[in-house]
XYZ file of N, CA and C in Angstrom:
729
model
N -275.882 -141.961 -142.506
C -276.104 -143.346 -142.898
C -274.817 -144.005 -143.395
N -274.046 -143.782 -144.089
C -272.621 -143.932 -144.289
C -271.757 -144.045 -143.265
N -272.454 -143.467 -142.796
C -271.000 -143.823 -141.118
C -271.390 -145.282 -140.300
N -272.135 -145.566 -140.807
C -272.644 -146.814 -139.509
C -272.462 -148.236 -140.671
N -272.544 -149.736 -140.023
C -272.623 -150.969 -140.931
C -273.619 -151.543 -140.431
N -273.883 -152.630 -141.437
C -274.938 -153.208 -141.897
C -275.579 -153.574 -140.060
N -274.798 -153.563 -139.460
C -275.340 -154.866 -138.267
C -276.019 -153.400 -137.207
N -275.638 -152.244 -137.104
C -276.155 -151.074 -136.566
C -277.604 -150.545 -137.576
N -276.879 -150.815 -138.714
C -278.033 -150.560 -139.471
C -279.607 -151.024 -139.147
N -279.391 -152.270 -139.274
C -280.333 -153.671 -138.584
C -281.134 -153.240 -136.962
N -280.053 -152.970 -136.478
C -280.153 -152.805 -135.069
C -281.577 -151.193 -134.993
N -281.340 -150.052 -135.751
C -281.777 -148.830 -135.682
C -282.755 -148.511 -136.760
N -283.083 -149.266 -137.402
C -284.491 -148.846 -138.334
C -285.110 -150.604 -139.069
N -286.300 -150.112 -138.156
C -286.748 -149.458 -137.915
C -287.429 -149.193 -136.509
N -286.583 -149.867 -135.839
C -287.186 -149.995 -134.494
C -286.945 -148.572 -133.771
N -285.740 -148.067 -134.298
C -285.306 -146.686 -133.425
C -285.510 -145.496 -134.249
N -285.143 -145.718 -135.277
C -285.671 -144.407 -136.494
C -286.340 -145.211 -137.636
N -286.940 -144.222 -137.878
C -288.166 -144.549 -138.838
C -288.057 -143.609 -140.073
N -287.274 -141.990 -139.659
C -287.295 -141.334 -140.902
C -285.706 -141.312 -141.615
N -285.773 -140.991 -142.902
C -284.403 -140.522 -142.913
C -284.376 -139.169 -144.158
N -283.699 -138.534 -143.976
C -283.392 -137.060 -144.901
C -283.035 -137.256 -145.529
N -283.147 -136.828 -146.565
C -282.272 -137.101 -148.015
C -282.315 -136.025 -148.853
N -280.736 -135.540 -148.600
C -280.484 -134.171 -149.505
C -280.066 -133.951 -150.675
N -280.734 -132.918 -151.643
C -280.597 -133.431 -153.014
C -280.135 -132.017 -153.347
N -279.030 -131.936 -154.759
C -279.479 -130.368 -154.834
C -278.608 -130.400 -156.902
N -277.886 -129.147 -156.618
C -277.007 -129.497 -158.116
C -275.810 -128.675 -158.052
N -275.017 -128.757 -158.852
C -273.524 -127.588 -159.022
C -273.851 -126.820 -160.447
N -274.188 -125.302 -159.540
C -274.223 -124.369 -161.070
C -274.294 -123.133 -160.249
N -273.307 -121.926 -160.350
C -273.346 -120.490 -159.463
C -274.009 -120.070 -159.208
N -273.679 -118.927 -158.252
C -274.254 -118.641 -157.247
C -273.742 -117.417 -156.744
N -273.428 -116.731 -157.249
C -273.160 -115.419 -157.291
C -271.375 -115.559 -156.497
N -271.263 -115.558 -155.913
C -269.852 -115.781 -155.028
C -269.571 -116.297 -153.801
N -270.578 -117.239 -153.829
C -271.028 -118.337 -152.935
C -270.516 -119.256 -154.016
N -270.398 -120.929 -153.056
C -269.816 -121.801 -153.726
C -270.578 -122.195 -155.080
N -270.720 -123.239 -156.290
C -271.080 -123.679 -157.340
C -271.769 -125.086 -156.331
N -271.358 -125.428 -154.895
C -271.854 -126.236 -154.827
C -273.398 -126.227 -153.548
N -273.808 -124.611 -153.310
C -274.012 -124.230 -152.315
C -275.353 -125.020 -152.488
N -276.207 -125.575 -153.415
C -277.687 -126.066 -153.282
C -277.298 -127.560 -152.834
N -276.200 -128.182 -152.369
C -275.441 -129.360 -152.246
C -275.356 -129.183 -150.226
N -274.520 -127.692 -150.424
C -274.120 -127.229 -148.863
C -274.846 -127.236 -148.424
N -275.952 -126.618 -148.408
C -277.455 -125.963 -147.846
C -277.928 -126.973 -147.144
N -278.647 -128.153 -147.816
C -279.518 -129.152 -147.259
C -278.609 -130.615 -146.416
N -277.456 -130.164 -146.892
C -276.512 -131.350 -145.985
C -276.566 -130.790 -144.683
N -276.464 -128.972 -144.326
C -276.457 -128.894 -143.220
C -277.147 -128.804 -142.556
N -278.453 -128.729 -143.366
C -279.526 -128.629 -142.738
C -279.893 -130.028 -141.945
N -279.582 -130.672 -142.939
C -280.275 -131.967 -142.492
C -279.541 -132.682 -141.100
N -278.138 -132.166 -141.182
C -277.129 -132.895 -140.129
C -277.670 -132.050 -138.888
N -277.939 -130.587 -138.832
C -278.354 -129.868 -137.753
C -280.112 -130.439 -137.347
N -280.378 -131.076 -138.004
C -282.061 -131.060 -137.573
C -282.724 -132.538 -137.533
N -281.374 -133.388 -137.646
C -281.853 -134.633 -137.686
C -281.992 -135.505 -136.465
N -281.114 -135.024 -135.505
C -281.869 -135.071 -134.071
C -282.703 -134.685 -133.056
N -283.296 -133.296 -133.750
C -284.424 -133.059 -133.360
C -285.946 -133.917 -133.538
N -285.435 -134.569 -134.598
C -286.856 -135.022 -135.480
C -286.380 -136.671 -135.764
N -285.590 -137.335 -134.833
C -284.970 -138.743 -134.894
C -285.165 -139.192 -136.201
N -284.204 -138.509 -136.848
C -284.055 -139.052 -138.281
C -282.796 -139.569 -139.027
N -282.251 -140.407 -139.365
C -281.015 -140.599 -140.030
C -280.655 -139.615 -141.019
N -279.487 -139.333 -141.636
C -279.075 -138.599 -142.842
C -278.547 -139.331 -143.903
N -279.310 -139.329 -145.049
C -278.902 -140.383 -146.028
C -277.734 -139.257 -147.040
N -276.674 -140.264 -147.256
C -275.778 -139.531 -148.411
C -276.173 -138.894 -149.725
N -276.293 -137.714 -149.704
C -276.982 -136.711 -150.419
C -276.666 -137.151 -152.175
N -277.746 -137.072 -152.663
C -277.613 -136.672 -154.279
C -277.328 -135.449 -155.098
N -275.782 -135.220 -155.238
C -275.295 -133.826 -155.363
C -275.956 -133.275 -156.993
N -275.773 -134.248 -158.032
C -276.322 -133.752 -159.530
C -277.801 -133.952 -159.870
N -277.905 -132.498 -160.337
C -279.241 -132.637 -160.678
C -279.177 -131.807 -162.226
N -280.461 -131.159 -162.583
C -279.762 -130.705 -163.576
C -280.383 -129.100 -163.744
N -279.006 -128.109 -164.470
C -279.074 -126.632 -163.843
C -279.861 -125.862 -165.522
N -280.105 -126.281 -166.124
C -280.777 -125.433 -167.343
C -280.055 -124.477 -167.473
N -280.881 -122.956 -167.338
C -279.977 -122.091 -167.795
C -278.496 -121.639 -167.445
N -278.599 -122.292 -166.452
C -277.028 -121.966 -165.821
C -275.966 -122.774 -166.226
N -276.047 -123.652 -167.179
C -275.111 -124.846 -167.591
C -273.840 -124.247 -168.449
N -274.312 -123.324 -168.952
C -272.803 -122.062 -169.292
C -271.487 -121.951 -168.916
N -271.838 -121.697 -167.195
C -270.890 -121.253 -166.538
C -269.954 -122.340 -166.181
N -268.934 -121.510 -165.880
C -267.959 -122.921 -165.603
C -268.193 -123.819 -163.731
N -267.801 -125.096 -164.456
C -268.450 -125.638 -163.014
C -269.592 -126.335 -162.921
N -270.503 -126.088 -164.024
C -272.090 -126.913 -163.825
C -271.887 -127.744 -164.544
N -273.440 -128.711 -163.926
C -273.455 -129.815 -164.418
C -275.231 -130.201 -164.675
N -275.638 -130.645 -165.707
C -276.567 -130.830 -166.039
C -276.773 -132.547 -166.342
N -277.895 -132.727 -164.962
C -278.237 -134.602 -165.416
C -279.446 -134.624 -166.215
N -279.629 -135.516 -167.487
C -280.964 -135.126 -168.501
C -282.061 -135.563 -167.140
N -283.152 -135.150 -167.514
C -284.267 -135.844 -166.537
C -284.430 -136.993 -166.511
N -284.343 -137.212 -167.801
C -284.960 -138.997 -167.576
C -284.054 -140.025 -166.866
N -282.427 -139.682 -166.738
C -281.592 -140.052 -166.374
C -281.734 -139.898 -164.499
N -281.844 -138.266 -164.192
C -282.180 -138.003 -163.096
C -283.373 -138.198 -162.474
N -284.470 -138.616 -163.088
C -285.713 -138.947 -162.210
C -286.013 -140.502 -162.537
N -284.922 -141.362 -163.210
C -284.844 -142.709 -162.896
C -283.866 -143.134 -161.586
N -282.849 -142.380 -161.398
C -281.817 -142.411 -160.158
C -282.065 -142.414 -159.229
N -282.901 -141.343 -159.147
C -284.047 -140.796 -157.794
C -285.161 -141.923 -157.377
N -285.663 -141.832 -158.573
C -286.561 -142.802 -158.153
C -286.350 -144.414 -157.081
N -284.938 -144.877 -157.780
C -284.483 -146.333 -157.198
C -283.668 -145.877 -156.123
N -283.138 -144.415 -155.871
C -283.255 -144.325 -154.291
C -284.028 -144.142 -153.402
N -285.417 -143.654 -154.140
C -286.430 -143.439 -152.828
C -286.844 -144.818 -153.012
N -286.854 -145.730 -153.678
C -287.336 -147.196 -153.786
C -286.707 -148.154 -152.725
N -284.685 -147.968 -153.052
C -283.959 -148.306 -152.180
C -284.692 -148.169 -150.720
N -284.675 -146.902 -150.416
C -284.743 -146.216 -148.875
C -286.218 -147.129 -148.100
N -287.208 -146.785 -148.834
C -288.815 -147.563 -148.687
C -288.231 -148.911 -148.366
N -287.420 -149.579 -149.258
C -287.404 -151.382 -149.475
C -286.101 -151.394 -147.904
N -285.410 -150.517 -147.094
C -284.619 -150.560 -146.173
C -285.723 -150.458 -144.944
N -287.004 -149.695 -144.823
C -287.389 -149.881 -143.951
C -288.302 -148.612 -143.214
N -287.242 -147.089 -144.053
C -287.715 -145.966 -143.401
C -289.240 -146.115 -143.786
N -290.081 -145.167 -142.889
C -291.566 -144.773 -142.920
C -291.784 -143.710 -143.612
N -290.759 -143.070 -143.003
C -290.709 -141.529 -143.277
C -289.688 -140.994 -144.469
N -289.673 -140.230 -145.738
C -288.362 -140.034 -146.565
C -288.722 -138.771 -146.762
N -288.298 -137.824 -146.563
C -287.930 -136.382 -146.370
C -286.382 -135.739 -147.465
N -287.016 -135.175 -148.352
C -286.528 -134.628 -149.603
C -286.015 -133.706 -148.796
N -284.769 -132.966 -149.007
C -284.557 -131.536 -149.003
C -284.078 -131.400 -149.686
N -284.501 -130.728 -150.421
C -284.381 -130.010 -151.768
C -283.337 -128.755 -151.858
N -282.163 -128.418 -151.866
C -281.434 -127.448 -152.660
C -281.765 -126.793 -153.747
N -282.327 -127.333 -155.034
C -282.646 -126.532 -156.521
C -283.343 -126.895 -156.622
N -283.720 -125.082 -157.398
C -285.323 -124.940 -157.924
C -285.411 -125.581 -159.524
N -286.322 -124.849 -160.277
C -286.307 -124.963 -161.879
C -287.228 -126.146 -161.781
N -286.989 -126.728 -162.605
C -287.814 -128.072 -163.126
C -287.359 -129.349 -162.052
N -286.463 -129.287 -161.231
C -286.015 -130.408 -160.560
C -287.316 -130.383 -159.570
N -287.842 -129.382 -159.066
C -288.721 -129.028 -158.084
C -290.010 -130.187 -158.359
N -290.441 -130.234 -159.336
C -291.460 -130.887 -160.189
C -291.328 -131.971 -160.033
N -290.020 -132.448 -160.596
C -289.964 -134.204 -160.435
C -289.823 -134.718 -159.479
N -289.262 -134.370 -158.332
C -289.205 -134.604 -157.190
C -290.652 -134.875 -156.323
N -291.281 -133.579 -156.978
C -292.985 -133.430 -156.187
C -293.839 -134.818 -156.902
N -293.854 -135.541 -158.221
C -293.939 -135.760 -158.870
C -293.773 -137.312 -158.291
N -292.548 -137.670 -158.129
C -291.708 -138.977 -157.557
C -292.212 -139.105 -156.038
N -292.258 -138.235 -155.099
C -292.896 -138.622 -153.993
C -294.586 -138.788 -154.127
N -294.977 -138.508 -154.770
C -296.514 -139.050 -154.453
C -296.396 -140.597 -155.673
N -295.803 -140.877 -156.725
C -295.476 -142.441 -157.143
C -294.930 -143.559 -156.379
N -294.226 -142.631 -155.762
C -293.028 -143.833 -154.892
C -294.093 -144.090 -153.559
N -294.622 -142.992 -153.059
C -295.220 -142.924 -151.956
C -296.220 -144.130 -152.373
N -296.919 -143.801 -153.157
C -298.116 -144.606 -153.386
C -297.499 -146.051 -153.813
N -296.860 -146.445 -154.644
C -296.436 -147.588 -155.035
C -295.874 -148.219 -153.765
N -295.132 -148.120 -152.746
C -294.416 -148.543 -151.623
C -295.025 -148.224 -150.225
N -296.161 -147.446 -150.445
C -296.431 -147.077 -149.074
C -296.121 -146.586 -147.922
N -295.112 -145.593 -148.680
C -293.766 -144.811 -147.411
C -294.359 -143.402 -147.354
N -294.586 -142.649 -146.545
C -294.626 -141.437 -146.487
C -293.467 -140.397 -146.763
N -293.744 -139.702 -147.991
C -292.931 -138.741 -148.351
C -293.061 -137.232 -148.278
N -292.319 -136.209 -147.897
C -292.316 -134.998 -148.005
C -291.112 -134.501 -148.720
N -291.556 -133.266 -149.871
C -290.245 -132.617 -150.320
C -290.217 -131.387 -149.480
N -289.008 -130.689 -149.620
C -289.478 -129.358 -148.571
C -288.112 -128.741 -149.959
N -288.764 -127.751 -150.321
C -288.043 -126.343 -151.137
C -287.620 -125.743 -150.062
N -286.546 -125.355 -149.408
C -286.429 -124.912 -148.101
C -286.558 -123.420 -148.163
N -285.713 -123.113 -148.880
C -286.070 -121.730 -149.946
C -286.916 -120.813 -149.491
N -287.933 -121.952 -150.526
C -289.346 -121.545 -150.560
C -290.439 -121.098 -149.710
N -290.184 -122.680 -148.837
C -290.724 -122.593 -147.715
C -290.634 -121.457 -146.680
N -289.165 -121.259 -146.587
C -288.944 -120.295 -145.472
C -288.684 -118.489 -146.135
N -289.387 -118.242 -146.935
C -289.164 -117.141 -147.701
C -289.519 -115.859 -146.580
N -290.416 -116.294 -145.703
C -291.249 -115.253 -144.676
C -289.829 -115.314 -143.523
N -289.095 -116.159 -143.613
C -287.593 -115.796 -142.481
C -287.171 -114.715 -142.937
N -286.839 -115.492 -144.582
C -285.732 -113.907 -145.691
C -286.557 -112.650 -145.065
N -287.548 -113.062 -145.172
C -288.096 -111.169 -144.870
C -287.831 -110.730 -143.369
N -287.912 -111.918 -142.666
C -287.996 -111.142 -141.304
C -286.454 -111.014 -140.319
N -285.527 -111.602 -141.333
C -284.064 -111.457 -140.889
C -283.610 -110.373 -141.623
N -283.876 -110.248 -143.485
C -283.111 -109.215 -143.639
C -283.786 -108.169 -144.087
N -285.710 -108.205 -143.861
C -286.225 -107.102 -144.473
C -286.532 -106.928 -145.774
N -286.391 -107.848 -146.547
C -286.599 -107.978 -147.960
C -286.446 -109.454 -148.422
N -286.744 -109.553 -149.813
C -287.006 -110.733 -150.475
C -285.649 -111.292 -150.835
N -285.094 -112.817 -151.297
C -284.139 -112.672 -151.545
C -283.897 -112.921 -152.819
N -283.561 -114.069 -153.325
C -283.428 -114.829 -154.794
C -281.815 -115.663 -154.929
N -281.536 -116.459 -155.891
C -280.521 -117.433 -156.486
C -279.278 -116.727 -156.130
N -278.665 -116.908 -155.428
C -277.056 -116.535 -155.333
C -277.065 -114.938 -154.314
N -278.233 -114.994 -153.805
C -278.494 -113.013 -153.204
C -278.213 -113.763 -151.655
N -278.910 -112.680 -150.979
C -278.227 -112.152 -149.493
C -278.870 -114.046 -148.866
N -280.101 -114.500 -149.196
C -280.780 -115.319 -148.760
C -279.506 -116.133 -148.676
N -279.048 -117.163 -149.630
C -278.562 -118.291 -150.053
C -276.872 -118.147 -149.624
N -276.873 -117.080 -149.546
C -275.212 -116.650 -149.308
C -275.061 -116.780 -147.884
N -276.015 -115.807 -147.116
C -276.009 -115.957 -145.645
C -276.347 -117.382 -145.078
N -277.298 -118.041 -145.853
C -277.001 -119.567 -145.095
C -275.270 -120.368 -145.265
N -274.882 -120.047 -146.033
C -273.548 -120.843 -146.524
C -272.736 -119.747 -145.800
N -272.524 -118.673 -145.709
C -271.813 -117.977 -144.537
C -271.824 -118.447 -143.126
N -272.736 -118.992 -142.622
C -272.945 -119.210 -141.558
C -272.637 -120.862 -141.583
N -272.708 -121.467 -142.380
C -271.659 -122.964 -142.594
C -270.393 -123.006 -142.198
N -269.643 -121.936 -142.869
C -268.137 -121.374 -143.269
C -268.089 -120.059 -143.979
N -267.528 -119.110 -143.241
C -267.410 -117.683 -143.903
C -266.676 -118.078 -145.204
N -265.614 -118.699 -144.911
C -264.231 -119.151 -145.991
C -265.080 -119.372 -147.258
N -266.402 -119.931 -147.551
C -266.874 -120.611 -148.103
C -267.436 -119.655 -149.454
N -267.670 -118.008 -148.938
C -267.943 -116.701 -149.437
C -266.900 -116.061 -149.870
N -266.636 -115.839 -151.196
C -265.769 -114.485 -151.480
C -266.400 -113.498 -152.030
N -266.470 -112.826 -150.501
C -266.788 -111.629 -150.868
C -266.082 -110.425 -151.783
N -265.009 -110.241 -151.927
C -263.877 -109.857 -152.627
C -264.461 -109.638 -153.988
N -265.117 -110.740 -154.245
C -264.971 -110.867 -156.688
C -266.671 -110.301 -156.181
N -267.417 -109.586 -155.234
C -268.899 -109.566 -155.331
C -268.900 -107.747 -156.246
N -269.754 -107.684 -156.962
C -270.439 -106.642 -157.167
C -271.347 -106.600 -157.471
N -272.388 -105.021 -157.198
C -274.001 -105.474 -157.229
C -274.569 -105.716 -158.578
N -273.344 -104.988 -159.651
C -274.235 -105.240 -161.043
C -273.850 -106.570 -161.571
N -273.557 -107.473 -160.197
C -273.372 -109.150 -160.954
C -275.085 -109.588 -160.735
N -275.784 -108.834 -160.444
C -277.555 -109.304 -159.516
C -278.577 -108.931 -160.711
N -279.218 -109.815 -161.467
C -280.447 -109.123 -162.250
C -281.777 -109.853 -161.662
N -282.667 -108.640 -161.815
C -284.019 -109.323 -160.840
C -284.958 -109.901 -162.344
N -285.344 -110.987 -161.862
C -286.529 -111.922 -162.239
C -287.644 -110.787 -162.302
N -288.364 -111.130 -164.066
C -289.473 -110.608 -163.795
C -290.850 -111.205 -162.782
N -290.976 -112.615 -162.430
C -291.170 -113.144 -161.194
C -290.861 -114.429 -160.620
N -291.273 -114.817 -159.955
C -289.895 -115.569 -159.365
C -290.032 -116.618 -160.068
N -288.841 -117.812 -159.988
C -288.741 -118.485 -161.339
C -288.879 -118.942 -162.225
N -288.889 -117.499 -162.856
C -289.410 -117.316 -164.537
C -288.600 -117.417 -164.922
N -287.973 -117.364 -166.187
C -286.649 -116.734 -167.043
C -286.307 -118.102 -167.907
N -286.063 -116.993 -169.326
C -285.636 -117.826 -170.701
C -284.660 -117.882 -171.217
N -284.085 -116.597 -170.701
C -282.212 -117.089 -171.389
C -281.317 -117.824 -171.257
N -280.756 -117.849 -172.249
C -279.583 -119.239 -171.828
C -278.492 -118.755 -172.860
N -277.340 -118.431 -172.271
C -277.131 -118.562 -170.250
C -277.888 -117.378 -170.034
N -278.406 -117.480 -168.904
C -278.847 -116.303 -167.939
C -277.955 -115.295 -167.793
N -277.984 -113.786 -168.041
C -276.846 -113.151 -167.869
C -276.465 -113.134 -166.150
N -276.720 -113.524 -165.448
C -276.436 -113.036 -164.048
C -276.906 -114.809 -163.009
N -274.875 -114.241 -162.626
C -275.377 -115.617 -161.075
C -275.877 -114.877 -160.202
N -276.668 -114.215 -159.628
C -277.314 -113.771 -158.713
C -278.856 -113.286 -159.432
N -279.813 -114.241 -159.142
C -280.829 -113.487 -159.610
C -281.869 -113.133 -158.416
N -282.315 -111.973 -158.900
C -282.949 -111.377 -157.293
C -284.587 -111.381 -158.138
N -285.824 -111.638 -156.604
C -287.049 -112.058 -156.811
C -287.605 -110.721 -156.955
N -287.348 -110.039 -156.644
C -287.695 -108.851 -157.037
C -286.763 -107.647 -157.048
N -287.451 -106.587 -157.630
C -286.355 -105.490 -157.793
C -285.605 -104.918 -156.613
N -284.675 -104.668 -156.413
C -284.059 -103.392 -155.471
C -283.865 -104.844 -154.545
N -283.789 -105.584 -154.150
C -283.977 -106.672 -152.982
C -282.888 -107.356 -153.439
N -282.051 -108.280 -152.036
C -281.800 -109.486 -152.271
C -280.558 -109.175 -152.477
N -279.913 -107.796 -152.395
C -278.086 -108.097 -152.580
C -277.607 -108.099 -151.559
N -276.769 -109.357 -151.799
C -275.827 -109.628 -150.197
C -274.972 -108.848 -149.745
N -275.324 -108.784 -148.442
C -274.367 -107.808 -147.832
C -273.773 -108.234 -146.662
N -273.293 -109.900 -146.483
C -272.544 -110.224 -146.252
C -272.649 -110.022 -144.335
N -273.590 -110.549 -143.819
C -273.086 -110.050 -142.275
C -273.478 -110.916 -141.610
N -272.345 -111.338 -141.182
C -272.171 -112.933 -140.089
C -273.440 -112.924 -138.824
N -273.638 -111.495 -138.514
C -274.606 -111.812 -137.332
C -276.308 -112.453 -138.049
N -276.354 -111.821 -139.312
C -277.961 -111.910 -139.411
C -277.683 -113.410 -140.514
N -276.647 -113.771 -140.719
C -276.376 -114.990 -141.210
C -276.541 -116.026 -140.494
N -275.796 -116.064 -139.560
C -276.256 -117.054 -138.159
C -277.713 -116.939 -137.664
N -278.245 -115.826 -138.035
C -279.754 -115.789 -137.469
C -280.731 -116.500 -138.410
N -280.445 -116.432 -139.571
C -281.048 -116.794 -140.625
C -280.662 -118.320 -140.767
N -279.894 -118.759 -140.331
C -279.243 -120.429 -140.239
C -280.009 -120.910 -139.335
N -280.118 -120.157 -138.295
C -280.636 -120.757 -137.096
C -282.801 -121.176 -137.725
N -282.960 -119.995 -137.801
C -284.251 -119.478 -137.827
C -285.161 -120.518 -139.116
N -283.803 -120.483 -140.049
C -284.770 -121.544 -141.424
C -284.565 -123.209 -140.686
N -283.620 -123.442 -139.998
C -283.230 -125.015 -139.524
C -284.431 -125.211 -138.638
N -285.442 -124.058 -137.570
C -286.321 -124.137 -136.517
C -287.291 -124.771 -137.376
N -287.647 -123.781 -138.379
C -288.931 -123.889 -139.491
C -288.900 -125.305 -139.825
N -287.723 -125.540 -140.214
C -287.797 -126.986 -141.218
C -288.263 -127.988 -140.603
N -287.071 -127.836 -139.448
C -287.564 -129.135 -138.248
C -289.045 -129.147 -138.175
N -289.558 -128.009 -137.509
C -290.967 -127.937 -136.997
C -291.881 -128.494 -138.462
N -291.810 -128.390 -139.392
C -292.594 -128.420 -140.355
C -292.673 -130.319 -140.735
N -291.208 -130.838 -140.407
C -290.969 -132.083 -140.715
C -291.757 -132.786 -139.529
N -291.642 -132.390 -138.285
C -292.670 -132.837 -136.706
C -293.481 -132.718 -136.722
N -294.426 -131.662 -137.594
C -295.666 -131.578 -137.510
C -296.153 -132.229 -138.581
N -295.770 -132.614 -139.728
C -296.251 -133.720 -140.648
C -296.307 -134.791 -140.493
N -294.866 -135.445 -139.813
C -294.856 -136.759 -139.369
C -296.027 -136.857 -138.391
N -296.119 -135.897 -137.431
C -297.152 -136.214 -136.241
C -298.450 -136.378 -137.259
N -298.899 -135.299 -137.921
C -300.391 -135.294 -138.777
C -300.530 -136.756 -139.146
N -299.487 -137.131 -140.086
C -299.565 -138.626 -140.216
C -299.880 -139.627 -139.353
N -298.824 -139.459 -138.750
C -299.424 -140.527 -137.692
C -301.010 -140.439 -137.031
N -301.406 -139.383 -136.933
C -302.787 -138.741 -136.688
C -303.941 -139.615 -137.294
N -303.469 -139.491 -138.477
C -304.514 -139.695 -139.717
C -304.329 -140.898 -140.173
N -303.637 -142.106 -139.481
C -303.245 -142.963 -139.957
C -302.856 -143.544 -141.444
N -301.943 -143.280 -141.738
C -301.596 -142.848 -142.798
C -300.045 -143.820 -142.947
């Protein structure tokens, strides 16, 4: 959406696109993956899958806010009320431009997950735009298993191998060791602050990266299929159900 002006703008929504993506995420580690990887994740997702599903890519909302992880060096924590007023007058913005369709992708979990879920059924209802958030994560947790055989978690083999497959450069593997990984008693639970560990794994014995470009690319490929398909088959339901 940034790349084009006002008069293309005019020209392509809503007569030619109707949806647009909008990637949200935050900066706080990640085991030895970037601080900005819940930022990386859904930008590429969205740039790889937005012509499948004729959708624009709106300029992503990088801060959100990281709770226990605000320790480490590098994070950044937006209060909520600050961050789910911001949000809000961009999904307001986006509705009052024209899209039908506004499609969250979500980078971070924690409490951001909530307001987001929270803001699309207000905004939705107040403006009459159809909204979906997608935890991509989350959603695609049954890939993690079937690419690497196990579960993954925050900064583990899951989240690393998508951003490997962005840019290897992007991974240092080098500063990794496994006792940087503590597992969640279930998945995101946890009270400390700071958290002792950027890598937290969803369950025990699971989820340490091991770094391998082939099942990285498979796992890039395989969560971008899911997403798309999941974003086509909602929009279609909608339209179905007149809605």
């Amino acid at each position: 959406m940034e790349r084009i002006n006002w008069i293309e703008f005019r020209e392509w929504v809503p007569v030619k696109i109707q949806t647009i993506l909008l990637p949200l995420g935050t900066l706080e580690p990640h085991g030895v993956a970037p601080n900005v990887t819940d930022i990386l994740a859904p930008v590429a997702m969205a740039r790889e899958i937005a012509p499948r599903v004729n959708a624009m890519v709106a300029p992503a909302i990088p801060y959100g806010f990281t709770g226990i992880m605000d320790a480490y060096p590098g994070s950044f924590t937006i209060p909520e009320a600050a961050f789910r007023g911001y949000v809000r007058a961009v999904l307001a913005g986006l509705a009052k431009n024209k899209f039908k369709n506004i499609i969250l992708l979500n980078g971070h979990g924690g409490g951001q997950t909530a307001v987001l879920s929270a803001l699309a059924q207000e905004v939705g209802r107040e403006t009459g735009t159809r909204i979906l958030v997608v935890n991509w994560w989350s959603y695609c947790s049954d890939v993690t298993l079937e690419v690497f055989g196990e579960d993954g978690g925050h900064g583990a083999e899951n989240e690393t191998a998508y951003i490997m497959a962005i840019d290897p450069a992007l991974v240092q593997a080098r500063h990794y060791k496994p006792e940087m990984a503590t597992a969640l008693p279930q998945p995101n639970t946890w009270s400390a602050y700071p958290f002792p560990s950027t890598i937290m794994l969803y369950k025990e014995g699971q989820g340490y990266p091991k770094f391998d470009p082939v099942k990285a690319k498979s796992y890039f490929t395989k969560v971008n299929d899911k997403i798309a398909g999941l974003i086509h088959e909602t929009i279609r339901k909608w339209d179905m159900a007149g809605v």
